[in-house]
Amino acid sequence: MRVLVTTAADPADPEAPGLAAYVGALVRAWAAAGHAVTVLTGATGAPTDEPPDGVRVVRLARPHLAAATWWANRDRAAYDLVVDAGSPRPFGATRWPGAPPGVVVVPEPVHRGGSPLRGLRHTPVVALSEEAADAVRRVGGQRGGTVA
């Protein structure tokens, strides 16, 4: 499977806590299982397009603004799945024109008002905590989310 993961966290940083650690472990496991994984993330001063642990990492300055443009200039058939792990605000990658099926990862903390989550009503969600799952349910998210 060819997977695109969008995240503001840097999964290539072995010292990173929270969402970055979760996403990092997930993408490395997928790559070890033979999946082609590309992570689209923010600039951290590290070189772009390096393949740590078999995962291609593309760093963009201001990733929430630049990601949709990056997507528009790619072969949209190059990916089978989009995982949007934007934190605390999803990238909206599951709604990009021509995007393959996708899922949104909702970490802690989640905004109490739920405004970044309102667009997820028709998108599968993986909530990383009960608090995140409750926030997804409050805005009418699909099946209230799943706690991983």
JSON list of C-alpha atoms in Angstrom, two decimals:
[
{"chain": "A", "resi": 1, "resn": "MET", "atom": "CA", "xyz": [0.00, 0.00, 0.00]},
{"chain": "A", "resi": 2, "resn": "ARG", "atom": "CA", "xyz": [1.18, 3.55, -0.73]},
{"chain": "A", "resi": 3, "resn": "VAL", "atom": "CA", "xyz": [0.44, 5.82, 2.23]},
{"chain": "A", "resi": 4, "resn": "LEU", "atom": "CA", "xyz": [0.71, 9.59, 2.59]},
{"chain": "A", "resi": 5, "resn": "VAL", "atom": "CA", "xyz": [0.78, 10.89, 6.19]},
{"chain": "A", "resi": 6, "resn": "THR", "atom": "CA", "xyz": [0.39, 14.62, 6.87]},
{"chain": "A", "resi": 7, "resn": "THR", "atom": "CA", "xyz": [1.52, 15.85, 10.28]},
{"chain": "A", "resi": 8, "resn": "ALA", "atom": "CA", "xyz": [2.96, 18.95, 11.91]},
{"chain": "A", "resi": 9, "resn": "ALA", "atom": "CA", "xyz": [4.93, 16.62, 14.20]},
{"chain": "A", "resi": 10, "resn": "ASP", "atom": "CA", "xyz": [8.33, 15.31, 13.07]},
{"chain": "A", "resi": 11, "resn": "PRO", "atom": "CA", "xyz": [8.16, 11.49, 13.14]},
{"chain": "A", "resi": 12, "resn": "ALA", "atom": "CA", "xyz": [11.86, 11.24, 12.22]},
{"chain": "A", "resi": 13, "resn": "ASP", "atom": "CA", "xyz": [12.84, 12.71, 15.61]},
{"chain": "A", "resi": 14, "resn": "PRO", "atom": "CA", "xyz": [13.48, 9.74, 17.94]},
{"chain": "A", "resi": 15, "resn": "GLU", "atom": "CA", "xyz": [13.29, 12.05, 20.99]},
{"chain": "A", "resi": 16, "resn": "ALA", "atom": "CA", "xyz": [9.90, 13.50, 20.05]},
{"chain": "A", "resi": 17, "resn": "PRO", "atom": "CA", "xyz": [7.04, 13.01, 22.51]},
{"chain": "A", "resi": 18, "resn": "GLY", "atom": "CA", "xyz": [3.30, 12.56, 22.00]},
{"chain": "A", "resi": 19, "resn": "LEU", "atom": "CA", "xyz": [1.85, 12.55, 18.51]},
{"chain": "A", "resi": 20, "resn": "ALA", "atom": "CA", "xyz": [5.27, 12.59, 16.82]},
{"chain": "A", "resi": 21, "resn": "ALA", "atom": "CA", "xyz": [6.27, 9.42, 18.70]},
{"chain": "A", "resi": 22, "resn": "TYR", "atom": "CA", "xyz": [2.97, 7.73, 17.82]},
{"chain": "A", "resi": 23, "resn": "VAL", "atom": "CA", "xyz": [3.15, 8.70, 14.14]},
{"chain": "A", "resi": 24, "resn": "GLY", "atom": "CA", "xyz": [6.85, 7.82, 13.98]},
{"chain": "A", "resi": 25, "resn": "ALA", "atom": "CA", "xyz": [6.25, 4.31, 15.34]},
{"chain": "A", "resi": 26, "resn": "LEU", "atom": "CA", "xyz": [3.27, 3.83, 13.03]},
{"chain": "A", "resi": 27, "resn": "VAL", "atom": "CA", "xyz": [5.03, 4.87, 9.80]},
{"chain": "A", "resi": 28, "resn": "ARG", "atom": "CA", "xyz": [8.16, 2.86, 10.63]},
{"chain": "A", "resi": 29, "resn": "ALA", "atom": "CA", "xyz": [6.02, -0.24, 11.26]},
{"chain": "A", "resi": 30, "resn": "TRP", "atom": "CA", "xyz": [4.20, 0.26, 7.96]},
{"chain": "A", "resi": 31, "resn": "ALA", "atom": "CA", "xyz": [7.50, 0.68, 6.10]},
{"chain": "A", "resi": 32, "resn": "ALA", "atom": "CA", "xyz": [8.94, -2.42, 7.78]},
{"chain": "A", "resi": 33, "resn": "ALA", "atom": "CA", "xyz": [5.86, -4.33, 6.60]},
{"chain": "A", "resi": 34, "resn": "GLY", "atom": "CA", "xyz": [6.66, -3.33, 3.01]},
{"chain": "A", "resi": 35, "resn": "HIS", "atom": "CA", "xyz": [4.36, -0.34, 2.54]},
{"chain": "A", "resi": 36, "resn": "ALA", "atom": "CA", "xyz": [5.63, 2.77, 0.72]},
{"chain": "A", "resi": 37, "resn": "VAL", "atom": "CA", "xyz": [5.19, 5.59, 3.24]},
{"chain": "A", "resi": 38, "resn": "THR", "atom": "CA", "xyz": [5.63, 9.32, 2.64]},
{"chain": "A", "resi": 39, "resn": "VAL", "atom": "CA", "xyz": [5.34, 11.78, 5.52]},
{"chain": "A", "resi": 40, "resn": "LEU", "atom": "CA", "xyz": [4.56, 15.41, 4.74]},
{"chain": "A", "resi": 41, "resn": "THR", "atom": "CA", "xyz": [5.60, 17.57, 7.69]},
{"chain": "A", "resi": 42, "resn": "GLY", "atom": "CA", "xyz": [6.96, 20.95, 8.75]},
{"chain": "A", "resi": 43, "resn": "ALA", "atom": "CA", "xyz": [10.50, 22.21, 8.29]},
{"chain": "A", "resi": 44, "resn": "THR", "atom": "CA", "xyz": [12.78, 21.45, 11.23]},
{"chain": "A", "resi": 45, "resn": "GLY", "atom": "CA", "xyz": [16.14, 22.28, 9.68]},
{"chain": "A", "resi": 46, "resn": "ALA", "atom": "CA", "xyz": [16.72, 18.66, 8.71]},
{"chain": "A", "resi": 47, "resn": "PRO", "atom": "CA", "xyz": [17.32, 17.81, 5.04]},
{"chain": "A", "resi": 48, "resn": "THR", "atom": "CA", "xyz": [14.26, 17.12, 2.92]},
{"chain": "A", "resi": 49, "resn": "ASP", "atom": "CA", "xyz": [13.36, 13.78, 1.42]},
{"chain": "A", "resi": 50, "resn": "GLU", "atom": "CA", "xyz": [15.67, 11.68, 3.62]},
{"chain": "A", "resi": 51, "resn": "PRO", "atom": "CA", "xyz": [14.47, 8.10, 4.14]},
{"chain": "A", "resi": 52, "resn": "PRO", "atom": "CA", "xyz": [14.84, 7.24, 7.86]},
{"chain": "A", "resi": 53, "resn": "ASP", "atom": "CA", "xyz": [13.81, 3.64, 8.45]},
{"chain": "A", "resi": 54, "resn": "GLY", "atom": "CA", "xyz": [12.42, 3.37, 4.92]},
{"chain": "A", "resi": 55, "resn": "VAL", "atom": "CA", "xyz": [10.03, 6.31, 5.35]},
{"chain": "A", "resi": 56, "resn": "ARG", "atom": "CA", "xyz": [10.27, 9.20, 2.89]},
{"chain": "A", "resi": 57, "resn": "VAL", "atom": "CA", "xyz": [9.96, 12.50, 4.76]},
{"chain": "A", "resi": 58, "resn": "VAL", "atom": "CA", "xyz": [9.10, 15.70, 2.88]},
{"chain": "A", "resi": 59, "resn": "ARG", "atom": "CA", "xyz": [9.48, 18.86, 4.95]},
{"chain": "A", "resi": 60, "resn": "LEU", "atom": "CA", "xyz": [7.67, 22.05, 4.01]},
{"chain": "A", "resi": 61, "resn": "ALA", "atom": "CA", "xyz": [7.95, 25.46, 5.59]},
{"chain": "A", "resi": 62, "resn": "ARG", "atom": "CA", "xyz": [4.49, 26.40, 6.91]},
{"chain": "A", "resi": 63, "resn": "PRO", "atom": "CA", "xyz": [3.08, 22.94, 6.10]},
{"chain": "A", "resi": 64, "resn": "HIS", "atom": "CA", "xyz": [-0.60, 23.74, 6.71]},
{"chain": "A", "resi": 65, "resn": "LEU", "atom": "CA", "xyz": [-0.42, 26.40, 3.97]},
{"chain": "A", "resi": 66, "resn": "ALA", "atom": "CA", "xyz": [1.94, 24.60, 1.56]},
{"chain": "A", "resi": 67, "resn": "ALA", "atom": "CA", "xyz": [0.59, 21.04, 1.79]},
{"chain": "A", "resi": 68, "resn": "ALA", "atom": "CA", "xyz": [-2.40, 21.47, -0.54]},
{"chain": "A", "resi": 69, "resn": "THR", "atom": "CA", "xyz": [-0.14, 23.05, -3.19]},
{"chain": "A", "resi": 70, "resn": "TRP", "atom": "CA", "xyz": [2.33, 20.20, -2.78]},
{"chain": "A", "resi": 71, "resn": "TRP", "atom": "CA", "xyz": [-0.56, 17.75, -3.30]},
{"chain": "A", "resi": 72, "resn": "ALA", "atom": "CA", "xyz": [-1.86, 19.61, -6.38]},
{"chain": "A", "resi": 73, "resn": "ASN", "atom": "CA", "xyz": [1.54, 19.15, -8.07]},
{"chain": "A", "resi": 74, "resn": "ARG", "atom": "CA", "xyz": [1.69, 15.37, -7.48]},
{"chain": "A", "resi": 75, "resn": "ASP", "atom": "CA", "xyz": [0.36, 12.32, -9.27]},
{"chain": "A", "resi": 76, "resn": "ARG", "atom": "CA", "xyz": [-2.83, 11.81, -7.28]},
{"chain": "A", "resi": 77, "resn": "ALA", "atom": "CA", "xyz": [-2.87, 8.12, -8.13]},
{"chain": "A", "resi": 78, "resn": "ALA", "atom": "CA", "xyz": [0.46, 7.69, -6.33]},
{"chain": "A", "resi": 79, "resn": "TYR", "atom": "CA", "xyz": [-1.21, 7.05, -2.95]},
{"chain": "A", "resi": 80, "resn": "ASP", "atom": "CA", "xyz": [-3.78, 4.50, -1.78]},
{"chain": "A", "resi": 81, "resn": "LEU", "atom": "CA", "xyz": [-4.46, 6.06, 1.64]},
{"chain": "A", "resi": 82, "resn": "VAL", "atom": "CA", "xyz": [-4.12, 9.49, 3.27]},
{"chain": "A", "resi": 83, "resn": "VAL", "atom": "CA", "xyz": [-3.63, 9.73, 7.03]},
{"chain": "A", "resi": 84, "resn": "ASP", "atom": "CA", "xyz": [-4.09, 13.28, 8.33]},
{"chain": "A", "resi": 85, "resn": "ALA", "atom": "CA", "xyz": [-2.36, 13.56, 11.70]},
{"chain": "A", "resi": 86, "resn": "GLY", "atom": "CA", "xyz": [-2.31, 17.34, 11.87]},
{"chain": "A", "resi": 87, "resn": "SER", "atom": "CA", "xyz": [-2.19, 18.58, 15.41]},
{"chain": "A", "resi": 88, "resn": "PRO", "atom": "CA", "xyz": [-4.13, 20.25, 16.84]},
{"chain": "A", "resi": 89, "resn": "ARG", "atom": "CA", "xyz": [-5.67, 21.17, 13.49]},
{"chain": "A", "resi": 90, "resn": "PRO", "atom": "CA", "xyz": [-5.98, 18.57, 10.71]},
{"chain": "A", "resi": 91, "resn": "PHE", "atom": "CA", "xyz": [-4.44, 19.49, 7.34]},
{"chain": "A", "resi": 92, "resn": "GLY", "atom": "CA", "xyz": [-7.70, 18.74, 5.52]},
{"chain": "A", "resi": 93, "resn": "ALA", "atom": "CA", "xyz": [-5.82, 16.20, 3.40]},
{"chain": "A", "resi": 94, "resn": "THR", "atom": "CA", "xyz": [-8.77, 13.81, 3.27]},
{"chain": "A", "resi": 95, "resn": "ARG", "atom": "CA", "xyz": [-10.71, 16.52, 1.41]},
{"chain": "A", "resi": 96, "resn": "TRP", "atom": "CA", "xyz": [-8.03, 17.47, -1.15]},
{"chain": "A", "resi": 97, "resn": "PRO", "atom": "CA", "xyz": [-9.26, 17.09, -4.76]},
{"chain": "A", "resi": 98, "resn": "GLY", "atom": "CA", "xyz": [-8.66, 13.55, -5.97]},
{"chain": "A", "resi": 99, "resn": "ALA", "atom": "CA", "xyz": [-7.43, 12.33, -2.57]},
{"chain": "A", "resi": 100, "resn": "PRO", "atom": "CA", "xyz": [-7.72, 8.60, -1.96]},
{"chain": "A", "resi": 101, "resn": "PRO", "atom": "CA", "xyz": [-9.68, 7.27, 1.04]},
{"chain": "A", "resi": 102, "resn": "GLY", "atom": "CA", "xyz": [-8.40, 8.75, 4.24]},
{"chain": "A", "resi": 103, "resn": "VAL", "atom": "CA", "xyz": [-8.52, 8.78, 8.00]},
{"chain": "A", "resi": 104, "resn": "VAL", "atom": "CA", "xyz": [-7.85, 11.59, 10.48]},
{"chain": "A", "resi": 105, "resn": "VAL", "atom": "CA", "xyz": [-5.89, 11.02, 13.68]},
{"chain": "A", "resi": 106, "resn": "VAL", "atom": "CA", "xyz": [-7.13, 13.18, 16.56]},
{"chain": "A", "resi": 107, "resn": "PRO", "atom": "CA", "xyz": [-4.60, 13.41, 19.40]},
{"chain": "A", "resi": 108, "resn": "GLU", "atom": "CA", "xyz": [-4.75, 15.08, 22.78]},
{"chain": "A", "resi": 109, "resn": "PRO", "atom": "CA", "xyz": [-5.26, 17.89, 23.50]},
{"chain": "A", "resi": 110, "resn": "VAL", "atom": "CA", "xyz": [-8.40, 18.58, 21.51]},
{"chain": "A", "resi": 111, "resn": "HIS", "atom": "CA", "xyz": [-10.04, 22.01, 21.41]},
{"chain": "A", "resi": 112, "resn": "ARG", "atom": "CA", "xyz": [-13.08, 22.04, 23.68]},
{"chain": "A", "resi": 113, "resn": "GLY", "atom": "CA", "xyz": [-15.08, 23.97, 21.09]},
{"chain": "A", "resi": 114, "resn": "GLY", "atom": "CA", "xyz": [-14.31, 21.34, 18.46]},
{"chain": "A", "resi": 115, "resn": "SER", "atom": "CA", "xyz": [-13.98, 23.87, 15.62]},
{"chain": "A", "resi": 116, "resn": "PRO", "atom": "CA", "xyz": [-11.05, 22.08, 13.88]},
{"chain": "A", "resi": 117, "resn": "LEU", "atom": "CA", "xyz": [-13.06, 18.85, 14.12]},
{"chain": "A", "resi": 118, "resn": "ARG", "atom": "CA", "xyz": [-16.31, 20.07, 12.58]},
{"chain": "A", "resi": 119, "resn": "GLY", "atom": "CA", "xyz": [-15.20, 19.10, 9.07]},
{"chain": "A", "resi": 120, "resn": "LEU", "atom": "CA", "xyz": [-14.73, 15.48, 10.14]},
{"chain": "A", "resi": 121, "resn": "ARG", "atom": "CA", "xyz": [-18.38, 14.48, 10.22]},
{"chain": "A", "resi": 122, "resn": "HIS", "atom": "CA", "xyz": [-17.95, 12.18, 7.21]},
{"chain": "A", "resi": 123, "resn": "THR", "atom": "CA", "xyz": [-14.31, 11.13, 7.73]},
{"chain": "A", "resi": 124, "resn": "PRO", "atom": "CA", "xyz": [-13.15, 8.06, 9.64]},
{"chain": "A", "resi": 125, "resn": "VAL", "atom": "CA", "xyz": [-11.35, 9.15, 12.81]},
{"chain": "A", "resi": 126, "resn": "VAL", "atom": "CA", "xyz": [-8.81, 7.47, 15.06]},
{"chain": "A", "resi": 127, "resn": "ALA", "atom": "CA", "xyz": [-8.86, 9.17, 18.46]},
{"chain": "A", "resi": 128, "resn": "LEU", "atom": "CA", "xyz": [-5.80, 8.59, 20.62]},
{"chain": "A", "resi": 129, "resn": "SER", "atom": "CA", "xyz": [-7.61, 9.08, 23.91]},
{"chain": "A", "resi": 130, "resn": "GLU", "atom": "CA", "xyz": [-11.08, 8.97, 25.42]},
{"chain": "A", "resi": 131, "resn": "GLU", "atom": "CA", "xyz": [-11.01, 12.78, 25.67]},
{"chain": "A", "resi": 132, "resn": "ALA", "atom": "CA", "xyz": [-10.30, 13.06, 21.93]},
{"chain": "A", "resi": 133, "resn": "ALA", "atom": "CA", "xyz": [-13.05, 10.52, 21.12]},
{"chain": "A", "resi": 134, "resn": "ASP", "atom": "CA", "xyz": [-15.52, 12.53, 23.23]},
{"chain": "A", "resi": 135, "resn": "ALA", "atom": "CA", "xyz": [-14.58, 15.72, 21.35]},
{"chain": "A", "resi": 136, "resn": "VAL", "atom": "CA", "xyz": [-15.18, 13.98, 18.01]},
{"chain": "A", "resi": 137, "resn": "ARG", "atom": "CA", "xyz": [-18.56, 12.70, 19.24]},
{"chain": "A", "resi": 138, "resn": "ARG", "atom": "CA", "xyz": [-19.59, 16.21, 20.38]},
{"chain": "A", "resi": 139, "resn": "VAL", "atom": "CA", "xyz": [-19.23, 17.59, 16.84]},
{"chain": "A", "resi": 140, "resn": "GLY", "atom": "CA", "xyz": [-20.98, 14.63, 15.23]},
{"chain": "A", "resi": 141, "resn": "GLY", "atom": "CA", "xyz": [-17.86, 12.84, 14.03]},
{"chain": "A", "resi": 142, "resn": "GLN", "atom": "CA", "xyz": [-18.17, 9.48, 12.34]},
{"chain": "A", "resi": 143, "resn": "ARG", "atom": "CA", "xyz": [-19.09, 6.84, 14.92]},
{"chain": "A", "resi": 144, "resn": "GLY", "atom": "CA", "xyz": [-17.54, 8.98, 17.65]},
{"chain": "A", "resi": 145, "resn": "GLY", "atom": "CA", "xyz": [-14.01, 7.91, 16.80]},
{"chain": "A", "resi": 146, "resn": "THR", "atom": "CA", "xyz": [-11.97, 4.94, 17.81]},
{"chain": "A", "resi": 147, "resn": "VAL", "atom": "CA", "xyz": [-9.44, 4.94, 20.60]},
{"chain": "A", "resi": 148, "resn": "ALA", "atom": "CA", "xyz": [-6.17, 3.43, 19.40]}
]
